[in-house]
XYZ file of C-alpha atoms in Angstrom:
263
model
C 113.691 60.633 109.571
C 115.023 64.075 108.516
C 112.772 66.980 108.340
C 112.845 70.137 106.271
C 114.222 73.151 108.177
C 111.629 75.881 108.813
C 111.986 79.626 109.080
C 111.750 79.218 112.877
C 114.847 77.098 112.979
C 117.437 78.849 110.831
C 120.409 76.628 109.902
C 123.765 77.577 111.370
C 125.991 77.227 108.215
C 128.638 79.188 106.501
C 126.114 80.330 103.870
C 123.736 81.576 106.525
C 126.619 83.436 108.266
C 127.702 84.941 104.906
C 124.180 86.161 104.337
C 124.019 87.748 107.785
C 127.301 89.555 106.997
C 125.988 90.653 103.528
C 122.738 92.038 105.027
C 124.742 93.975 107.675
C 126.920 95.527 104.925
C 123.832 96.472 102.960
C 122.281 98.080 106.097
C 125.253 100.387 106.366
C 124.461 102.047 103.070
C 126.851 103.887 100.850
C 129.288 104.720 103.729
C 130.009 101.056 104.335
C 131.225 99.459 107.541
C 134.626 98.393 108.863
C 135.501 94.814 109.594
C 135.351 95.272 113.350
C 131.948 96.848 113.470
C 130.632 94.039 111.126
C 131.866 91.413 113.613
C 130.302 93.260 116.531
C 127.013 93.769 114.811
C 126.668 90.132 113.615
C 128.148 88.475 116.686
C 130.523 86.363 114.524
C 134.225 86.542 115.471
C 136.398 88.825 113.496
C 138.514 86.023 111.809
C 135.349 84.288 110.543
C 133.918 87.588 109.289
C 137.111 88.409 107.407
C 137.013 84.967 105.641
C 133.289 85.487 104.732
C 134.034 88.901 103.371
C 136.951 87.580 101.249
C 134.576 85.112 99.726
C 131.814 87.684 99.077
C 134.431 90.083 97.630
C 135.649 87.328 95.270
C 132.229 87.013 93.838
C 131.758 90.795 93.802
C 128.997 90.819 96.389
C 131.043 93.240 98.477
C 133.888 95.470 97.837
C 136.362 97.459 100.056
C 136.806 101.219 99.902
C 140.438 102.034 99.144
C 140.494 105.137 101.463
C 138.660 104.140 104.671
C 138.819 100.355 104.203
C 135.156 100.004 104.902
C 133.180 97.157 103.163
C 130.409 98.222 100.719
C 127.903 96.351 98.596
C 129.419 95.172 95.299
C 128.195 95.150 91.730
C 127.026 91.436 91.766
C 123.837 92.283 93.748
C 122.982 95.132 91.387
C 123.329 92.657 88.423
C 121.011 90.270 90.160
C 118.330 92.925 90.737
C 118.671 94.197 87.145
C 118.275 90.632 85.817
C 115.234 89.957 87.992
C 113.529 93.167 86.714
C 114.543 92.644 83.068
C 111.982 93.201 80.422
C 111.348 89.513 79.727
C 110.451 88.895 83.396
C 108.014 91.749 83.945
C 104.909 89.968 82.635
C 105.436 87.212 85.147
C 106.149 89.604 87.963
C 103.112 91.686 87.286
C 100.705 88.812 86.348
C 98.896 88.570 89.760
C 98.115 92.308 89.690
C 96.903 92.230 86.071
C 94.662 89.229 86.706
C 93.092 90.777 89.790
C 92.515 94.021 87.840
C 90.836 92.237 85.020
C 88.719 90.217 87.556
C 87.593 93.319 89.410
C 86.916 95.499 86.422
C 85.850 92.903 83.725
C 87.882 94.937 81.284
C 91.046 94.503 79.128
C 94.198 95.152 81.073
C 97.675 95.919 79.611
C 101.178 96.131 80.912
C 103.591 98.411 79.060
C 106.815 100.283 79.084
C 108.630 102.967 77.130
C 110.575 101.643 74.114
C 112.421 104.573 72.624
C 109.808 107.114 71.477
C 106.923 104.549 71.683
C 105.138 102.444 74.281
C 105.405 98.664 73.913
C 102.749 96.219 75.175
C 104.377 93.600 77.418
C 101.254 91.656 78.446
C 97.509 91.713 78.246
C 94.658 90.025 80.144
C 91.482 89.534 78.204
C 88.240 89.737 80.210
C 85.456 87.134 79.906
C 83.244 89.567 78.191
C 84.402 90.712 74.702
C 86.220 93.964 74.281
C 87.132 94.800 70.643
C 90.469 96.499 70.890
C 93.348 96.283 68.461
C 96.239 95.371 70.682
C 98.776 92.617 70.905
C 101.793 91.832 73.008
C 104.869 93.372 71.348
C 102.923 96.095 69.486
C 104.371 99.552 69.791
C 102.007 102.539 70.097
C 102.348 106.387 70.185
C 103.104 107.837 73.596
C 100.933 110.945 73.160
C 97.717 109.062 72.308
C 97.878 106.221 74.935
C 97.026 106.162 78.574
C 99.997 103.931 79.083
C 102.336 106.476 77.567
C 100.750 109.527 79.170
C 101.103 107.828 82.603
C 104.811 107.115 81.998
C 105.509 110.570 80.789
C 103.627 112.085 83.838
C 105.955 109.940 86.066
C 109.108 111.388 84.447
C 110.736 114.784 84.942
C 108.816 117.441 82.955
C 110.250 118.290 79.567
C 108.264 120.628 77.115
C 110.528 119.641 74.223
C 109.784 115.978 74.782
C 105.978 116.568 74.890
C 106.086 118.440 71.618
C 108.165 115.688 70.073
C 105.724 113.054 71.082
C 102.819 114.876 69.598
C 104.697 115.524 66.327
C 105.440 111.756 65.976
C 101.815 110.767 66.829
C 100.363 113.417 64.415
C 102.996 114.320 61.910
C 100.473 115.714 59.365
C 98.461 117.716 61.841
C 95.236 115.872 61.296
C 94.370 116.001 65.023
C 94.898 119.659 66.026
C 93.556 119.156 69.547
C 95.914 116.278 70.340
C 98.599 118.481 71.715
C 96.388 120.247 74.159
C 94.615 117.003 75.266
C 98.080 115.219 75.696
C 99.509 118.053 77.823
C 96.294 118.224 79.908
C 96.276 114.455 80.350
C 99.906 114.470 81.600
C 99.180 117.358 83.988
C 96.031 115.648 85.344
C 97.934 112.471 85.823
C 100.517 114.229 87.963
C 97.655 115.494 90.102
C 95.339 112.461 90.202
C 97.749 109.592 89.811
C 96.308 108.201 86.607
C 96.244 109.225 82.961
C 93.236 109.016 80.702
C 92.681 108.773 77.014
C 89.244 108.874 75.316
C 89.043 107.620 71.759
C 92.353 109.188 70.832
C 94.185 105.894 70.289
C 91.208 104.014 68.821
C 87.634 105.115 68.041
C 85.028 103.989 70.524
C 87.681 102.995 73.155
C 88.693 104.750 76.401
C 91.445 103.856 78.733
C 93.061 104.835 82.108
C 96.712 104.166 82.874
C 98.796 104.212 86.079
C 102.594 104.284 86.110
C 104.936 102.431 88.506
C 108.544 103.473 88.879
C 111.585 101.412 89.926
C 115.049 102.493 91.097
C 116.608 99.322 89.750
C 114.621 98.314 86.698
C 112.321 99.505 83.959
C 109.423 101.763 84.781
C 106.118 100.371 83.643
C 102.474 101.395 83.332
C 99.184 99.382 83.699
C 96.059 100.343 81.740
C 92.470 99.303 81.846
C 90.609 99.563 78.607
C 86.965 99.364 77.615
C 84.283 100.768 75.354
C 83.981 104.556 75.633
C 80.179 104.353 76.388
C 80.986 102.110 79.359
C 84.182 103.965 80.520
C 82.511 107.271 81.392
C 84.453 110.052 83.234
C 83.157 108.662 86.588
C 84.086 105.143 85.698
C 87.548 106.121 84.518
C 88.223 107.854 87.783
C 86.828 104.851 89.735
C 89.073 102.349 87.881
C 92.084 104.735 88.057
C 91.737 104.772 91.883
C 91.302 100.956 91.863
C 94.454 100.501 89.823
C 96.392 102.490 92.341
C 94.898 100.674 95.272
C 95.624 97.118 93.818
C 99.086 98.163 92.652
C 99.982 99.286 96.032
C 99.112 95.825 97.254
C 100.027 93.432 94.514
C 102.866 95.147 92.409
C 106.443 93.724 92.944
C 108.077 95.155 95.980
C 110.714 97.161 94.070
C 107.973 99.177 92.167
C 106.331 102.143 93.614
C 103.384 104.347 92.657
C 104.273 107.914 91.542
C 103.383 110.366 94.266
C 100.455 112.748 93.324
C 100.546 116.532 93.534
C 96.854 116.891 94.153
C-alpha cells in the first residue's frame, strides 16, 4: 500500500529540483547568480539546471540579466505574493490574531487599512460581552479620529501637510478645536510607544488602542481593540496596546512586521 510522503523523505522529482533551483536564485538576492554557481550550490548537473531555468523563465519565475547573464527572481513570484496579501484575503490571514485578541481582552477587535484619505474596516470580532460601538465591515472612518488611522499614519513617513489635511477632513467646520493637537500628539506617542490611542474622539463613551503592521509586499494594516471609555482607562489602554504588539509578533502573517518604536 502506498504511503503519503513526509517532510523527512522529500521526493526527488523535477518539481522538487526546480524549487531547489528557485530557492537558490532567491537567496542570491538582487545581484543574481550565474548558471555554473547555481549548479554548484544545488548539486544538480549544469545541463539539468539549464533546462529547469528555461522552464522557470518561461513562466517568469526567473529572468536573466542581459549584461552579466546572471539569473534573478522574476515577476511571477511578486505577483503571487501580491495576490496572497490582497485586501480580500487579509481578514482570513489575520483571523487567528483577531480571535486571540478578542479572547484575551474580551473587547471588540477591528482590522483596518487605509483607503484613500479614510480608514476602512476589513474585519471585526465581537466579544461575548456586549460593546455598543457603531462599526461594520466596509465602513470608512476618518483617519484623524480613529486609533486605526493614527497607528497607520504613525507607521508612515512624517508629513505635516498630510496631518493637517486629515484633521481638516475630519473636522471641516472646526467644531472640535482640540482635534488637531490630540491627533498630532497621538501620532507622536504611537511612534514612541508602538500603539495609538483615541478616547471618545470617534464615538462618545468609547476608547480604542491601535497597532500598525507593515508589509513590504502588500497593504499595511492596523488592528484595534475597542471598549467603553470607563473600562478602557489610561493604564488599560497601555496594557492592551502592549498585548496587541506581543500577540501580533507571534500570530500575524509572516510577511507583516511591527513598526519599530522610537522610545
